[in-house]
Tab-separated table of N, CA and C in Angstrom:
chain	number	residue	atom	x	y	z
A	1	MET	N	0.848	-1.118	-0.121
A	1	MET	CA	-0.224	0.139	-0.100
A	1	MET	C	0.746	1.422	0.015
A	2	LYS	N	0.848	2.422	-0.599
A	2	LYS	CA	1.681	3.248	-0.995
A	2	LYS	C	0.988	4.428	0.123
A	3	ILE	N	1.920	5.229	0.571
A	3	ILE	CA	2.739	5.884	2.035
A	3	ILE	C	2.338	7.273	2.041
A	4	ASN	N	1.788	8.126	1.449
A	4	ASN	CA	2.035	9.973	1.478
A	4	ASN	C	1.413	10.779	2.548
A	5	ILE	N	2.765	11.412	2.899
A	5	ILE	CA	2.645	12.412	3.725
A	5	ILE	C	1.975	13.779	3.636
A	6	LEU	N	1.417	14.204	4.526
A	6	LEU	CA	1.236	15.534	4.079
A	6	LEU	C	2.166	16.810	4.691
A	7	ASP	N	2.399	17.917	3.919
A	7	ASP	CA	3.295	18.810	4.061
A	7	ASP	C	3.283	19.124	5.574
A	8	GLU	N	2.046	19.318	6.257
A	8	GLU	CA	2.360	19.251	7.760
A	8	GLU	C	2.752	18.818	8.460
A	9	ALA	N	2.340	17.314	8.242
A	9	ALA	CA	3.101	16.406	8.838
A	9	ALA	C	4.370	16.306	8.345
A	10	SER	N	5.085	16.036	7.368
A	10	SER	CA	6.390	16.442	7.134
A	10	SER	C	7.327	17.658	7.868
A	11	ALA	N	6.483	18.577	8.188
A	11	ALA	CA	7.547	19.651	8.387
A	11	ALA	C	7.347	19.656	10.162
A	12	GLU	N	6.428	18.861	10.582
A	12	GLU	CA	6.674	18.389	12.430
A	12	GLU	C	7.829	17.520	12.036
A	13	LEU	N	8.175	16.411	11.523
A	13	LEU	CA	8.893	15.194	11.814
A	13	LEU	C	10.140	15.896	11.557
A	14	ASP	N	10.470	16.766	10.408
A	14	ASP	CA	11.074	17.876	10.518
A	14	ASP	C	11.951	19.032	11.628
A	15	ASP	N	10.654	19.266	12.126
A	15	ASP	CA	10.775	19.968	13.431
A	15	ASP	C	11.015	18.797	14.533
A	16	ALA	N	10.763	17.753	14.698
A	16	ALA	CA	11.426	16.580	15.951
A	16	ALA	C	12.486	16.359	15.612
A	17	PHE	N	12.862	16.144	14.032
A	17	PHE	CA	14.705	16.027	14.068
A	17	PHE	C	15.253	16.918	14.366
A	18	GLN	N	15.071	18.333	14.393
A	18	GLN	CA	15.836	19.315	14.475
A	18	GLN	C	16.000	19.759	16.291
A	19	TYR	N	14.584	19.229	16.768
A	19	TYR	CA	14.747	19.518	18.459
A	19	TYR	C	15.770	18.232	18.957
A	20	TYR	N	15.663	17.141	18.523
A	20	TYR	CA	16.045	16.366	19.279
A	20	TYR	C	17.518	15.949	18.816
A	21	GLU	N	18.102	16.697	17.736
A	21	GLU	CA	19.498	16.808	16.726
A	21	GLU	C	20.000	17.292	18.264
A	22	TYR	N	19.227	19.033	17.967
A	22	TYR	CA	20.115	19.974	19.031
A	22	TYR	C	19.589	19.563	20.585
A	23	GLU	N	19.182	18.609	21.211
A	23	GLU	CA	19.238	18.260	22.665
A	23	GLU	C	20.482	17.509	22.304
A	24	GLN	N	20.657	16.093	21.709
A	24	GLN	CA	21.531	15.167	21.988
A	24	GLN	C	22.181	15.266	20.090
A	25	GLU	N	23.513	14.999	19.999
A	25	GLU	CA	23.621	14.334	18.489
A	25	GLU	C	23.578	13.192	18.593
A	26	ASN	N	22.571	13.195	17.323
A	26	ASN	CA	22.441	11.658	16.522
A	26	ASN	C	21.045	11.027	17.580
A	27	LEU	N	20.108	12.199	18.131
A	27	LEU	CA	19.350	11.779	18.890
A	27	LEU	C	18.063	11.768	17.532
A	28	GLY	N	18.324	12.777	16.706
A	28	GLY	CA	17.140	13.382	15.876
A	28	GLY	C	17.262	12.073	14.594
A	29	TYR	N	18.329	11.230	14.599
A	29	TYR	CA	18.440	10.255	13.743
A	29	TYR	C	17.767	8.837	14.396
A	30	ARG	N	18.003	8.791	15.623
A	30	ARG	CA	17.855	7.591	15.870
A	30	ARG	C	16.318	7.775	16.074
A	31	PHE	N	15.437	9.276	16.206
A	31	PHE	CA	14.032	9.296	15.872
A	31	PHE	C	13.529	9.088	14.622
A	32	ILE	N	13.596	9.555	13.585
A	32	ILE	CA	13.903	9.017	12.322
A	32	ILE	C	13.701	7.782	12.333
A	33	SER	N	14.857	6.814	12.834
A	33	SER	CA	15.149	5.309	12.313
A	33	SER	C	13.648	4.864	13.248
A	34	LYS	N	13.204	4.828	13.869
A	34	LYS	CA	11.826	5.273	15.085
A	34	LYS	C	10.880	5.085	14.014
A	35	PHE	N	10.621	6.341	13.476
A	35	PHE	CA	9.604	6.241	12.846
A	35	PHE	C	9.677	5.791	11.573
A	36	ALA	N	10.729	5.775	10.932
A	36	ALA	CA	10.699	4.577	9.828
A	36	ALA	C	10.217	3.133	10.021
A	37	ASP	N	10.559	2.520	10.939
A	37	ASP	CA	9.947	2.037	11.793
A	37	ASP	C	8.546	1.737	11.462
A	38	ALA	N	8.120	2.579	12.671
A	38	ALA	CA	6.444	2.546	12.707
A	38	ALA	C	5.626	2.551	11.537
A	39	LEU	N	6.556	3.029	10.172
A	39	LEU	CA	5.993	3.598	9.019
A	39	LEU	C	5.483	2.035	8.298
A	40	GLU	N	6.716	1.357	8.732
A	40	GLU	CA	6.690	-0.159	8.304
A	40	GLU	C	5.784	-1.070	8.928
A	41	LEU	N	5.874	-0.636	9.793
A	41	LEU	CA	4.185	-1.369	10.503
A	41	LEU	C	3.151	-1.217	10.472
A	42	ILE	N	2.971	0.262	10.083
A	42	ILE	CA	1.493	0.811	9.675
A	42	ILE	C	1.010	0.186	7.890
A	43	LYS	N	2.709	0.352	6.887
A	43	LYS	CA	2.414	-0.218	5.971
A	43	LYS	C	1.967	-1.327	5.656
A	44	PHE	N	2.216	-2.541	6.417
A	44	PHE	CA	1.674	-3.954	6.707
A	44	PHE	C	0.638	-4.109	7.615
A	45	TYR	N	0.196	-3.293	8.351
A	45	TYR	CA	-0.909	-3.917	9.042
A	45	TYR	C	-1.733	-2.627	9.517
A	46	PRO	N	-2.095	-1.860	8.695
A	46	PRO	CA	-2.733	-0.616	8.247
A	46	PRO	C	-3.901	-0.488	9.313
A	47	SER	N	-4.718	-1.708	9.642
A	47	SER	CA	-5.832	-1.396	10.805
A	47	SER	C	-5.176	-1.791	12.221
A	48	GLY	N	-3.714	-2.102	12.225
A	48	GLY	CA	-3.368	-2.670	13.277
A	48	GLY	C	-3.428	-1.633	14.670
A	49	TRP	N	-3.261	-0.779	14.740
A	49	TRP	CA	-3.266	-0.039	15.444
A	49	TRP	C	-4.634	0.675	16.145
A	50	HIS	N	-4.348	1.656	17.395
A	50	HIS	CA	-5.368	2.077	17.949
A	50	HIS	C	-6.469	3.549	17.192
A	51	PRO	N	-7.443	3.144	16.972
A	51	PRO	CA	-8.515	3.701	16.041
A	51	PRO	C	-8.856	4.885	16.837
A	52	LEU	N	-8.868	6.415	16.019
A	52	LEU	CA	-9.183	7.665	16.768
A	52	LEU	C	-10.515	7.617	16.441
A	53	SER	N	-10.655	7.037	14.949
A	53	SER	CA	-12.284	7.308	14.317
A	53	SER	C	-12.774	6.018	13.501
A	54	GLN	N	-13.455	6.116	12.324
A	54	GLN	CA	-13.794	5.255	11.971
A	54	GLN	C	-11.931	4.487	10.989
A	55	LYS	N	-11.972	6.025	10.448
A	55	LYS	CA	-10.865	5.750	8.981
A	55	LYS	C	-9.483	6.230	9.755
A	56	VAL	N	-9.415	6.740	10.737
A	56	VAL	CA	-8.070	7.483	10.534
A	56	VAL	C	-7.537	6.472	12.655
A	57	ARG	N	-6.279	6.382	12.303
A	57	ARG	CA	-5.683	5.447	13.830
A	57	ARG	C	-4.545	5.836	13.927
A	58	ARG	N	-4.077	6.182	15.372
A	58	ARG	CA	-2.511	6.236	15.672
A	58	ARG	C	-1.365	5.065	16.117
A	59	CYS	N	0.133	5.234	15.222
A	59	CYS	CA	0.400	4.187	15.682
A	59	CYS	C	1.624	5.181	16.907
A	60	LEU	N	2.053	4.790	17.671
A	60	LEU	CA	3.166	5.334	18.760
A	60	LEU	C	4.636	4.830	17.969
A	61	ILE	N	5.476	6.086	18.433
A	61	ILE	CA	6.630	5.960	17.693
A	61	ILE	C	7.267	5.412	18.730
A	62	LYS	N	8.426	4.455	18.858
A	62	LYS	CA	8.640	3.711	20.042
A	62	LYS	C	9.635	4.345	20.455
A	63	SER	N	10.008	4.710	22.265
A	63	SER	CA	11.149	5.650	22.860
A	63	SER	C	10.668	6.858	22.795
A	64	PHE	N	10.070	7.735	21.753
A	64	PHE	CA	9.409	8.682	21.391
A	64	PHE	C	7.743	9.074	22.229
A	65	PRO	N	7.568	10.535	22.613
A	65	PRO	CA	6.513	10.868	22.869
A	65	PRO	C	5.516	11.491	21.686
A	66	TYR	N	5.624	10.649	20.711
A	66	TYR	CA	5.583	11.078	19.141
A	66	TYR	C	4.332	9.574	18.847
A	67	GLY	N	3.157	10.238	18.127
A	67	GLY	CA	2.255	9.351	17.402
A	67	GLY	C	2.083	9.660	16.196
A	68	ILE	N	1.877	8.357	14.886
A	68	ILE	CA	1.912	9.029	13.384
A	68	ILE	C	0.299	8.332	13.453
A	69	ILE	N	-0.567	10.264	13.293
A	69	ILE	CA	-1.608	9.996	12.958
A	69	ILE	C	-1.802	9.735	11.592
A	70	TYR	N	-2.557	8.700	11.007
A	70	TYR	CA	-2.948	8.440	9.347
A	70	TYR	C	-4.052	7.671	9.466
A	71	GLN	N	-4.542	8.285	7.864
A	71	GLN	CA	-6.255	7.582	7.601
A	71	GLN	C	-5.776	6.588	6.578
A	72	VAL	N	-6.506	5.907	6.802
A	72	VAL	CA	-6.460	4.877	5.583
A	72	VAL	C	-7.603	4.876	4.590
A	73	ARG	N	-7.227	5.060	3.154
A	73	ARG	CA	-7.760	5.132	1.971
A	73	ARG	C	-7.785	4.060	1.280
A	74	GLU	N	-8.665	3.565	0.361
A	74	GLU	CA	-8.750	2.786	-0.814
A	74	GLU	C	-7.744	1.806	-1.050
A	75	ASP	N	-6.786	3.021	-1.770
A	75	ASP	CA	-5.648	2.476	-2.054
A	75	ASP	C	-4.154	2.937	-1.542
A	76	GLU	N	-4.707	3.749	-0.630
A	76	GLU	CA	-2.825	4.047	0.083
A	76	GLU	C	-3.224	4.540	1.773
A	77	ILE	N	-2.293	5.193	2.113
A	77	ILE	CA	-2.604	5.602	3.706
A	77	ILE	C	-1.753	6.960	3.465
A	78	ILE	N	-2.645	8.131	4.347
A	78	ILE	CA	-2.044	9.328	4.253
A	78	ILE	C	-1.560	9.753	5.895
A	79	ILE	N	-0.548	9.933	5.693
A	79	ILE	CA	-0.207	10.577	7.416
A	79	ILE	C	-0.440	11.628	7.650
A	80	VAL	N	-1.155	11.781	8.311
A	80	VAL	CA	-2.092	13.831	8.441
A	80	VAL	C	-1.134	14.436	9.499
A	81	ALA	N	-0.164	13.965	10.712
A	81	ALA	CA	0.693	14.111	11.686
A	81	ALA	C	1.288	13.584	12.588
A	82	VAL	N	2.485	13.593	12.406
A	82	VAL	CA	3.361	13.316	13.304
A	82	VAL	C	3.365	14.511	15.059
A	83	ALA	N	2.689	13.603	15.719
A	83	ALA	CA	2.050	14.644	17.265
A	83	ALA	C	2.897	13.873	18.242
A	84	ASN	N	3.827	15.475	18.400
A	84	ASN	CA	3.843	15.333	19.559
A	84	ASN	C	3.026	14.740	20.865
A	85	LEU	N	2.519	13.847	21.715
A	85	LEU	CA	1.020	13.520	22.526
A	85	LEU	C	1.668	14.401	23.802
A	86	HIS	N	2.594	15.126	24.361
A	86	HIS	CA	2.695	15.884	25.139
A	86	HIS	C	1.985	16.872	25.107
A	87	GLN	N	1.273	17.929	23.593
A	87	GLN	CA	1.208	18.965	23.536
A	87	GLN	C	-0.166	19.078	22.658
A	88	LYS	N	-0.893	19.951	22.599
A	88	LYS	CA	-2.479	20.101	22.149
A	88	LYS	C	-2.701	18.696	21.191
A	89	PRO	N	-3.873	18.140	22.034
A	89	PRO	CA	-4.427	16.889	21.532
A	89	PRO	C	-5.356	17.561	20.228
A	90	ASN	N	-5.104	16.515	19.181
A	90	ASN	CA	-6.641	16.971	18.367
A	90	ASN	C	-6.354	17.962	17.258
A	91	TYR	N	-5.001	18.748	17.329
A	91	TYR	CA	-4.401	20.031	16.418
A	91	TYR	C	-5.016	19.556	15.315
A	92	TRP	N	-4.874	18.423	14.648
A	92	TRP	CA	-4.630	17.949	13.385
A	92	TRP	C	-6.098	17.358	12.432
A	93	VAL	N	-7.160	17.448	13.412
A	93	VAL	CA	-8.335	17.048	12.865
A	93	VAL	C	-8.823	17.780	11.729
A	94	ASP	N	-8.688	19.039	11.776
A	94	ASP	CA	-8.993	19.766	10.208
A	94	ASP	C	-7.958	19.133	9.255
A	95	ARG	N	-7.468	18.660	9.267
A	95	ARG	CA	-6.229	17.825	8.083
A	95	ARG	C	-7.115	16.790	7.708
A	96	ILE	N	-8.176	16.490	8.111
A	96	ILE	CA	-8.500	15.261	7.511
A	96	ILE	C	-9.916	14.901	6.437
A	97	LYS	N	-9.377	14.155	5.869
A	97	LYS	CA	-10.682	14.754	4.404
A	97	LYS	C	-12.023	13.326	5.220
A	98	LYS	N	-13.167	13.879	5.005
A	98	LYS	CA	-14.021	12.551	5.095
A	98	LYS	C	-14.538	11.725	4.420
């Protein structure tokens, strides 16, 4: 199944990488590696993660307080947000297509 990342989610991923890399050398790269691992799991098990609604799910990124918010469509998975779970909940809701 094809995975597409919204521009807003891509920017959040970049911001998280920059933050972690600033905090500790190579921590940003570990974050990206865990993100990639989570994407692979989502790709192979799209319905295997916590449902937030009928078509929207959240997969936690191991070892980091982030979740990948995604929407499953017929032939693709849309990454809606790379959300810091310690910040504003549900800020990404307006990105979801009904």
